[in-house]
Short mmCIF file of C-alpha atoms and ligand atoms in Angstrom, two decimals:
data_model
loop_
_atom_site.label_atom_id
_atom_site.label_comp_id
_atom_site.label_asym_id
_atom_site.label_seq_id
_atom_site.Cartn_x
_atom_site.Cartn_y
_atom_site.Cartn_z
CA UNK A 277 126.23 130.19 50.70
CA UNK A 278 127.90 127.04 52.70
CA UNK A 279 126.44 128.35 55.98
CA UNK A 280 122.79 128.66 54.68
CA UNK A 281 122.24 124.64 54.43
CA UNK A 282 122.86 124.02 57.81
CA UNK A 283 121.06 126.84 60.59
CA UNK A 284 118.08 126.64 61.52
CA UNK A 285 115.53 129.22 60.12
CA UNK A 286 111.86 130.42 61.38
CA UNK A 287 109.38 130.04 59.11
CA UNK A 288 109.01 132.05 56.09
CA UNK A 289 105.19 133.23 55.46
CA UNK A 290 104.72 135.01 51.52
CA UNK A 291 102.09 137.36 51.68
CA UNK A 292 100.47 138.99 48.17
CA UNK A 293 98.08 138.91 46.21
CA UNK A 294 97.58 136.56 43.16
CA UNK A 295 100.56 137.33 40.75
CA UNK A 296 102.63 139.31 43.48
CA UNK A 297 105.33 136.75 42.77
CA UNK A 298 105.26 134.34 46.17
CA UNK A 299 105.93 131.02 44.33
CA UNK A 300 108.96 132.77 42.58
CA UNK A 301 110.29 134.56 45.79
CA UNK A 302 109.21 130.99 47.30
CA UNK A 303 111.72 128.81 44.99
CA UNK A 304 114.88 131.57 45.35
CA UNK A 305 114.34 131.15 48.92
CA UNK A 306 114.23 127.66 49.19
CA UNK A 307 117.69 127.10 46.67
CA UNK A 308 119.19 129.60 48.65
CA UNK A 309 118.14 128.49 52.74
CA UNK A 310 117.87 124.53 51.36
CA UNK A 311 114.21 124.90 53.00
CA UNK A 312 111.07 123.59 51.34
CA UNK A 313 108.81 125.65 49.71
CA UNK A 314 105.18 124.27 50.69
CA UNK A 315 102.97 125.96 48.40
CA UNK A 316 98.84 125.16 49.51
CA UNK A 317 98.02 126.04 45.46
CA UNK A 318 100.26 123.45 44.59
CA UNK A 319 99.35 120.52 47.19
CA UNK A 320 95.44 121.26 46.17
CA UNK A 321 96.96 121.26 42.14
CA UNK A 322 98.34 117.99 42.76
CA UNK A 323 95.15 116.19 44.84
CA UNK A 324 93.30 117.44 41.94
CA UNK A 325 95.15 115.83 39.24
CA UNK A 326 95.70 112.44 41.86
CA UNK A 327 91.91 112.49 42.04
CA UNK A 328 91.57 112.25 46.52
CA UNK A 329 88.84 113.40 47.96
CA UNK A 330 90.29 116.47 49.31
CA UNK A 331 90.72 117.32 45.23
CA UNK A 332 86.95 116.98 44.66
CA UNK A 333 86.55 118.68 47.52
CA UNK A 334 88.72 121.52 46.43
CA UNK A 335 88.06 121.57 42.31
CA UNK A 336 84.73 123.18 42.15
CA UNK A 337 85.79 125.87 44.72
CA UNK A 338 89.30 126.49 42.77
CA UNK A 339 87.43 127.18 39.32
CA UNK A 340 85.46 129.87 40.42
CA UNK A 341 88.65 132.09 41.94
CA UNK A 342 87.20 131.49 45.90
CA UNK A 343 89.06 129.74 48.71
CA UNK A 344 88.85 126.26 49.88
CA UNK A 345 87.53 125.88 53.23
CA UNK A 346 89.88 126.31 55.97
CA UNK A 347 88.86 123.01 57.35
CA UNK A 348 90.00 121.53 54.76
CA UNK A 349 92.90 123.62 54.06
CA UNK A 350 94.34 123.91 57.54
CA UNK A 351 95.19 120.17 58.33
CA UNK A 352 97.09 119.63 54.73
CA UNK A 353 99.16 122.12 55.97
CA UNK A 354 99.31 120.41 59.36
CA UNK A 355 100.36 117.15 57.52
CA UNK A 356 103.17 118.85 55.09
CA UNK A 357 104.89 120.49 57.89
CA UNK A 358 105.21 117.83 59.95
CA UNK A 359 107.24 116.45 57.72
CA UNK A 360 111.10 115.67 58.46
CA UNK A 361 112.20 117.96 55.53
CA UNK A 362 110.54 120.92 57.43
CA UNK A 363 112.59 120.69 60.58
CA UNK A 364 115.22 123.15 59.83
CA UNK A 365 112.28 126.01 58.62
CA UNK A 366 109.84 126.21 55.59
CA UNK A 367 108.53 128.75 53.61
CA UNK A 368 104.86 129.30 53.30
CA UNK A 369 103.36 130.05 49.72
CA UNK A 370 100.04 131.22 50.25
CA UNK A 371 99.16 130.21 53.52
CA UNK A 372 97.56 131.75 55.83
CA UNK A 373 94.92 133.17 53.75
CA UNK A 374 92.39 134.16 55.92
CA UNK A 375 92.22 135.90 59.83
CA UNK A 376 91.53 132.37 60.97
CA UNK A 377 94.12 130.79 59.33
CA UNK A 378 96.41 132.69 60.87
CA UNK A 379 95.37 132.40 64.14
CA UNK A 380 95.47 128.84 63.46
CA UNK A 381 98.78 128.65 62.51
CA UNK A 382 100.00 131.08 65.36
CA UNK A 383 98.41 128.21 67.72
CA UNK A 384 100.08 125.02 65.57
CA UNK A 385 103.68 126.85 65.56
CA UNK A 386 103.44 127.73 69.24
CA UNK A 387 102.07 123.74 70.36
CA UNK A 388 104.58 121.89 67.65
CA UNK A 389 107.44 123.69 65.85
CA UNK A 390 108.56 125.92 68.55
CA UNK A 391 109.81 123.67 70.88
CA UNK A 392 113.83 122.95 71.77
CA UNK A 393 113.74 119.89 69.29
CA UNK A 394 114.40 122.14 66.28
CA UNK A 395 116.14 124.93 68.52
CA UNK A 396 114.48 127.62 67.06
CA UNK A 397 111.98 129.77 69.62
CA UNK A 398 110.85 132.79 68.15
CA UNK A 399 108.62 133.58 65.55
CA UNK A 400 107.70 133.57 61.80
CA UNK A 401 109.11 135.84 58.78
CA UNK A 402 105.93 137.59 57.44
CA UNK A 403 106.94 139.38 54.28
CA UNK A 404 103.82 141.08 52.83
CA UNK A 405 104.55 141.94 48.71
CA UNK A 406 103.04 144.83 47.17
CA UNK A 407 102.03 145.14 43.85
CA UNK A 408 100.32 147.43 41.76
CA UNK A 409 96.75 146.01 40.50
CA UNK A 410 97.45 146.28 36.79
CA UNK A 411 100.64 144.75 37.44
CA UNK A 412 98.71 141.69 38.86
CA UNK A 413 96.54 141.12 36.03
CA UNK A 414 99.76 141.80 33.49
CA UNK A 415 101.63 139.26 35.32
CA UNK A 416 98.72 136.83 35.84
CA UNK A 417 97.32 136.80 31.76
CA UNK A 418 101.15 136.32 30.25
CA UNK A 419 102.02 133.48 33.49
CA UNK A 420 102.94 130.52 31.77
CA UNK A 421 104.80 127.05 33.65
CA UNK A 422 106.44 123.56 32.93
CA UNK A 423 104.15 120.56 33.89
CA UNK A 424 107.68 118.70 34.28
CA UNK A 425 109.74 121.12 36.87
CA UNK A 426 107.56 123.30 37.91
CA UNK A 427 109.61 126.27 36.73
CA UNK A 428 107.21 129.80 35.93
CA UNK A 429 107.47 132.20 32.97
CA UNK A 430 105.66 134.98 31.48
CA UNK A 431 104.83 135.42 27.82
CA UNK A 432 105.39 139.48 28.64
CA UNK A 433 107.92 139.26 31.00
CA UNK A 434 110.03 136.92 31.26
CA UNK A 435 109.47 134.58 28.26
CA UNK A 436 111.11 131.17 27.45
CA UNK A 437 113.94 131.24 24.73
CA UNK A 438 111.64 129.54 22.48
CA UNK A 439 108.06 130.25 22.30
CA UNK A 440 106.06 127.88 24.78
CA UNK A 441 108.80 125.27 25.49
CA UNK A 442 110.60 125.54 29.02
CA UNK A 443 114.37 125.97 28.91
CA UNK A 444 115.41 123.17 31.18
CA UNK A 445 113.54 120.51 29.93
CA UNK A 446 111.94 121.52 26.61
CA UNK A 447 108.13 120.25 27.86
CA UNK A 448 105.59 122.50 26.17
CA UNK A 449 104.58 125.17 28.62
CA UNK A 450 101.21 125.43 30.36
CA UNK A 451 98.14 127.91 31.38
CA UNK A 452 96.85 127.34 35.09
CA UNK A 453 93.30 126.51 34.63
CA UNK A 454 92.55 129.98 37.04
CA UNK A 455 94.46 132.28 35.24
CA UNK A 456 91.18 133.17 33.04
CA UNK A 457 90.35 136.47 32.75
CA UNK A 458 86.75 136.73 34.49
CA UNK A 459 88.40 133.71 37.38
CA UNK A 460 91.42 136.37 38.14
CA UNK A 461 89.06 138.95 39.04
CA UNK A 462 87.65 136.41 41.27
CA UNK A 463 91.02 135.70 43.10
CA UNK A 464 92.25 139.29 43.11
CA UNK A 465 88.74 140.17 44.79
CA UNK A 466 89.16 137.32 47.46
CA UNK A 467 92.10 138.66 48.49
CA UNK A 468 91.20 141.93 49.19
CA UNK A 469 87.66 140.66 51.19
CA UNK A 470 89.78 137.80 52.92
CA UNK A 471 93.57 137.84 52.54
CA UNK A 472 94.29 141.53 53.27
CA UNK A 473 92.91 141.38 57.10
CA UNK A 474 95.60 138.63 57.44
CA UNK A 475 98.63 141.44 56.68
CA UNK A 476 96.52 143.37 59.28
CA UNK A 477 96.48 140.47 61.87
CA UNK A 478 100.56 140.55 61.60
CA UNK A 479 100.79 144.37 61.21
CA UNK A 480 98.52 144.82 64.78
CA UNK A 481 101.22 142.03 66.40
CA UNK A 482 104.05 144.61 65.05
CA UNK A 483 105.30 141.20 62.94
CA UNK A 484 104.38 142.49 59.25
CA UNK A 485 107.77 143.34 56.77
CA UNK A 486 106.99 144.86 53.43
CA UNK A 487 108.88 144.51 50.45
CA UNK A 488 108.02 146.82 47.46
CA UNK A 489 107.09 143.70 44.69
CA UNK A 490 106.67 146.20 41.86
CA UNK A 491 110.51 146.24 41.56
CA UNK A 492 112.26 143.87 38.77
CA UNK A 493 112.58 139.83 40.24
CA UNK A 494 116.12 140.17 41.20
CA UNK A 495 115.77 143.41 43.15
CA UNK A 496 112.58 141.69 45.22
CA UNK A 497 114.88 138.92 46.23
CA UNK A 498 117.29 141.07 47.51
CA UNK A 499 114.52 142.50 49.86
CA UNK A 500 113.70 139.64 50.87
CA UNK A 501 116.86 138.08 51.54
CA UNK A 502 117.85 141.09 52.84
CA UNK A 503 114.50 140.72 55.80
CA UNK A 504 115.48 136.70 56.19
CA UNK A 505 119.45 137.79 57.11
CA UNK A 506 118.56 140.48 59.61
CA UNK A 507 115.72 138.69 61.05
CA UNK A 508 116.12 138.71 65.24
P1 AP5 B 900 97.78 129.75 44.64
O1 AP5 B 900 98.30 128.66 43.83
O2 AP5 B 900 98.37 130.05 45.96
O3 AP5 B 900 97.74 131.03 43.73
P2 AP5 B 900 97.73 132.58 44.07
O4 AP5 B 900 97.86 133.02 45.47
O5 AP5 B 900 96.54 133.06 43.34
O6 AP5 B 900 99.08 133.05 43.59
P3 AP5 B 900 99.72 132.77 42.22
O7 AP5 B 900 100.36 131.43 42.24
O8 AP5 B 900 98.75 133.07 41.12
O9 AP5 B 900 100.79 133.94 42.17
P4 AP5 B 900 102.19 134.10 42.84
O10 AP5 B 900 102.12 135.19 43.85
O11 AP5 B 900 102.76 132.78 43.28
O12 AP5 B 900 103.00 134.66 41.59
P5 AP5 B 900 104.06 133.95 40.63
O13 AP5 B 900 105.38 133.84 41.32
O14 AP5 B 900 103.49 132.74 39.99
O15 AP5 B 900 96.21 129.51 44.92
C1 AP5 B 900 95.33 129.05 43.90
C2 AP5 B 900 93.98 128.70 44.53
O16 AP5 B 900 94.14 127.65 45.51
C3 AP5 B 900 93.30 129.83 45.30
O17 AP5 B 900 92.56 130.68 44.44
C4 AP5 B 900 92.40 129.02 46.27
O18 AP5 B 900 91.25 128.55 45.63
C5 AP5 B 900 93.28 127.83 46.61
N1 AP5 B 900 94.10 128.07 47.82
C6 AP5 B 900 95.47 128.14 47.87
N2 AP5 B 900 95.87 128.37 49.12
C7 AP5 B 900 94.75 128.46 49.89
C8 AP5 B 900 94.52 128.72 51.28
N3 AP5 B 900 95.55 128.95 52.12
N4 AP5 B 900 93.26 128.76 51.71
C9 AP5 B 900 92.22 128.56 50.88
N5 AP5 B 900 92.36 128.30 49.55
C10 AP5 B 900 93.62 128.26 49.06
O19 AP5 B 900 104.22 135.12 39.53
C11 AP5 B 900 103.14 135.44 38.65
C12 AP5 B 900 103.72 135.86 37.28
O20 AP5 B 900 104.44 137.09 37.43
C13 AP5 B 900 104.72 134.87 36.70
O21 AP5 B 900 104.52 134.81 35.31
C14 AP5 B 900 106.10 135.44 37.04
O22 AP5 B 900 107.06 135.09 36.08
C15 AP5 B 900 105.81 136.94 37.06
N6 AP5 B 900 106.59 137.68 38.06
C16 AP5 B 900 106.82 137.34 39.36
N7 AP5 B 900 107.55 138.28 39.99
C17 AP5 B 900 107.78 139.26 39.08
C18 AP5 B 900 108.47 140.52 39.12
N8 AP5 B 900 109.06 140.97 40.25
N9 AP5 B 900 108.51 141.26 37.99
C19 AP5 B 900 107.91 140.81 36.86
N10 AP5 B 900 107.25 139.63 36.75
C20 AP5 B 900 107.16 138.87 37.85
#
């Protein structure tokens, strides 16, 4: 849509749980808005593999399903969105993750982004995404992505046209080091002991939208484009 590359848009925030389906809502978004996705799994992939010390600081933690600090976590995203590319809006892909995250970020948007420069005043998109547990761990065991462009499959779901090599590029697909059985239960537990508060935080500020993320791909981006077009 010609209109959609130009306005200025408040920030997107992706709630869910591991495998709800934020880093593919995250990439429609962005090639429809022309906004940058910033995912904080990503950035944290990528220090790993450049070997920083934020990336040793983060490995150990990754591995085992838990969250990295958000000391650690909370200035990346500091750094990322004060990029120039982030000026016009940005969607968040798993960030905040935690009560004080959020409170955090509330505090960052209010002292830096929402001022007349980028002529945008009022606050962020939350859009929580529900999905059934089973569905989760379904989506989670068959997930499958390109090292080269980043784009996600599923071996169940939504597989490649041939088996393991990505349609754009032909690179031979790849399993996320986390997405091991016994490390998923990990990450689906830390989200219920840590992430869940965080839809409460936005719920309590009357701020939280929910979109029903059982539904097929194309129907959840209709919700959510749907929440993004409407949004006052
Ligand atoms: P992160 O990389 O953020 O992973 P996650 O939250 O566990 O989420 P996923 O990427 O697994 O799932 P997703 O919701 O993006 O689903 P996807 O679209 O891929 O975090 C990894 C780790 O980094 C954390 O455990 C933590 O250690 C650390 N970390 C990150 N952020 C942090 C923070 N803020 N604070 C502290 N630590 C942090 O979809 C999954 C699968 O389902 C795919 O195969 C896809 O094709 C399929 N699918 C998607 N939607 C549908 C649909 N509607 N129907 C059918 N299939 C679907």
């Amino acid at each position: 849509m010609a209109g959609e590359s130009s306005r200025t848009i408040e920030p997107v925030i992706l709630l869910g749980a591991p495998g709800a389906g934020k880093g593919t809502q995250a990439k429609r978004i962005e090639q429809r808005y022309h906004i940058p996705q910033i995912s904080t799994g990503d950035i944290l992939r990528q220090n790993i593999k450049a070997g920083t010390p934020l990336g040793h600081a983060a490995k150990a933690v990754m591995e085992r399903g838990q969250l990295v600090p958000d000391e650690l976590v909370c200035p990346m995203v500091a750094d990322r969105i004060r990029e120039i590319d982030c000026e016009r809006g940005f969607i968040l892909d798993g960030f905040p993750r935690t009560a004080a995250q959020a409170g955090w970020l509330d505090a960052f948007l209010e002292n830096e982004f929402f001022d007349n420069s980028h002529g945008c005043n009022r606050l962020p998109i939350v859009i929580s995404m529900d999905v059934d547990y089973n569905e989760l761990l379904r989506r989670l065991t068959g997930r499958r992505s390109c090292p080269t462009c980043g784009r996600i499959y599923n071996v169940h779901l939504q597989p490649p046209k041939v088996d393991e090599l990505c349609d754009n590029d032909g690179s031979k697909l790849v399993i996320r080091d986390d997405d091991r059985e016994e490390v998923i239960r990990e990450r689906l537990n830390e989200f219920v002991r840590q992430t869940r508060p965080v839809a409460d935080y936005y719920q309590a500020k009357g701020r939280l939208k929910t979109v029903n993320g059982d539904l097929p791909m194309d129907q959840v981006t209709a919700q959510i484009f749907c929440i993004i077009d409407n949004h006052v």
